[in-house]
Amino acid sequence: MWENVIRGEEKYLYCFKDTADVRLKTLHFYEPGVFRNRFLKSAEGLAENTPCREYFLQTVEAMQQFEPVSAELVPENSLIREFLGEGKYQ
């Protein structure tokens, strides 16, 4: 599915970023630390024939450089909780 995500970003987001009236930076600098351990756990036992394997392994290397941050520190009303499986719509 990752290839579909990238294709959608290129088709519907990136091509319009220079013409937008407003740009919101929504990154919270603690995000990589919150997702670090979950991401690294998902890399365990990665099959050789996994699509986008090289990209995944590069991301694993990058994630290892972050200190883990407890998900308990994420505010209750944060959208990040949706990606942790703890959002109100889960």
Short mmCIF file of C-alpha atoms in Angstrom, two decimals:
data_model
loop_
_atom_site.label_atom_id
_atom_site.label_comp_id
_atom_site.label_asym_id
_atom_site.label_seq_id
_atom_site.Cartn_x
_atom_site.Cartn_y
_atom_site.Cartn_z
CA MET A 1 0.00 0.00 0.00
CA TRP A 2 2.97 2.32 0.54
CA GLU A 3 3.33 2.89 -3.21
CA ASN A 4 -0.31 4.05 -3.32
CA VAL A 5 0.33 6.49 -0.46
CA ILE A 6 3.33 7.97 -2.27
CA ARG A 7 1.40 8.20 -5.54
CA GLY A 8 -1.48 9.98 -3.77
CA GLU A 9 0.90 12.45 -2.09
CA GLU A 10 2.49 13.31 -5.41
CA LYS A 11 -0.84 13.60 -7.23
CA TYR A 12 -2.86 15.50 -4.62
CA LEU A 13 -0.45 17.22 -2.21
CA TYR A 14 3.05 18.04 -3.37
CA CYS A 15 2.05 19.53 -6.71
CA PHE A 16 -0.10 22.15 -4.92
CA LYS A 17 2.15 23.04 -1.99
CA ASP A 18 3.59 26.14 -3.65
CA THR A 19 0.15 27.56 -4.50
CA ALA A 20 -1.56 26.98 -1.14
CA ASP A 21 -2.89 29.98 0.76
CA VAL A 22 -1.81 28.45 4.07
CA ARG A 23 0.72 25.77 5.03
CA LEU A 24 0.48 24.09 8.40
CA LYS A 25 3.44 22.38 9.95
CA THR A 26 1.90 19.68 12.09
CA LEU A 27 5.02 17.77 13.14
CA HIS A 28 5.56 17.30 16.85
CA PHE A 29 9.25 16.76 17.45
CA TYR A 30 8.58 13.90 19.85
CA GLU A 31 6.70 11.83 17.22
CA PRO A 32 9.66 9.72 16.04
CA GLY A 33 10.43 8.79 19.64
CA VAL A 34 6.82 7.79 20.29
CA PHE A 35 6.67 5.58 17.19
CA ARG A 36 10.25 4.27 17.46
CA ASN A 37 9.74 1.07 19.45
CA ARG A 38 6.56 0.08 17.61
CA PHE A 39 8.27 0.61 14.27
CA LEU A 40 11.39 -1.33 15.24
CA LYS A 41 9.25 -4.21 16.53
CA SER A 42 7.46 -4.35 13.16
CA ALA A 43 10.86 -4.80 11.49
CA GLU A 44 11.56 -8.04 13.35
CA GLY A 45 11.47 -11.00 10.99
CA LEU A 46 11.11 -8.86 7.87
CA ALA A 47 10.93 -11.20 4.87
CA GLU A 48 13.48 -10.84 2.06
CA ASN A 49 10.72 -10.40 -0.53
CA THR A 50 8.91 -7.61 1.35
CA PRO A 51 7.92 -4.80 -1.05
CA CYS A 52 9.86 -1.57 -0.42
CA ARG A 53 12.26 -3.55 1.82
CA GLU A 54 15.23 -1.24 1.19
CA TYR A 55 13.21 1.86 2.07
CA PHE A 56 11.91 0.12 5.18
CA LEU A 57 15.45 -0.81 6.30
CA GLN A 58 16.66 2.76 5.75
CA THR A 59 13.83 3.95 7.94
CA VAL A 60 14.76 1.37 10.60
CA GLU A 61 18.28 2.82 10.68
CA ALA A 62 16.93 6.33 11.04
CA MET A 63 14.47 5.36 13.80
CA GLN A 64 17.23 3.72 15.84
CA GLN A 65 18.82 7.14 16.31
CA PHE A 66 15.85 8.46 18.30
CA GLU A 67 15.36 8.05 22.00
CA PRO A 68 12.12 6.26 22.88
CA VAL A 69 9.31 8.47 24.21
CA SER A 70 6.47 6.94 26.19
CA ALA A 71 3.07 7.13 24.51
CA GLU A 72 1.71 8.05 27.95
CA LEU A 73 3.22 11.52 27.41
CA VAL A 74 1.09 12.16 24.30
CA PRO A 75 -1.83 14.46 25.19
CA GLU A 76 -5.21 12.71 25.41
CA ASN A 77 -6.67 14.86 22.62
CA SER A 78 -3.72 14.47 20.23
CA LEU A 79 -4.34 13.13 16.74
CA ILE A 80 -1.18 11.05 17.21
CA ARG A 81 -3.26 8.73 19.40
CA GLU A 82 -5.18 7.68 16.28
CA PHE A 83 -1.94 6.24 14.91
CA LEU A 84 -1.16 4.52 18.19
CA GLY A 85 -4.47 2.67 18.08
CA GLU A 86 -5.78 4.68 21.01
CA GLY A 87 -7.93 7.28 19.30
CA LYS A 88 -11.61 7.76 19.92
CA TYR A 89 -12.43 6.37 16.45
CA GLN A 90 -10.61 3.09 16.97
#
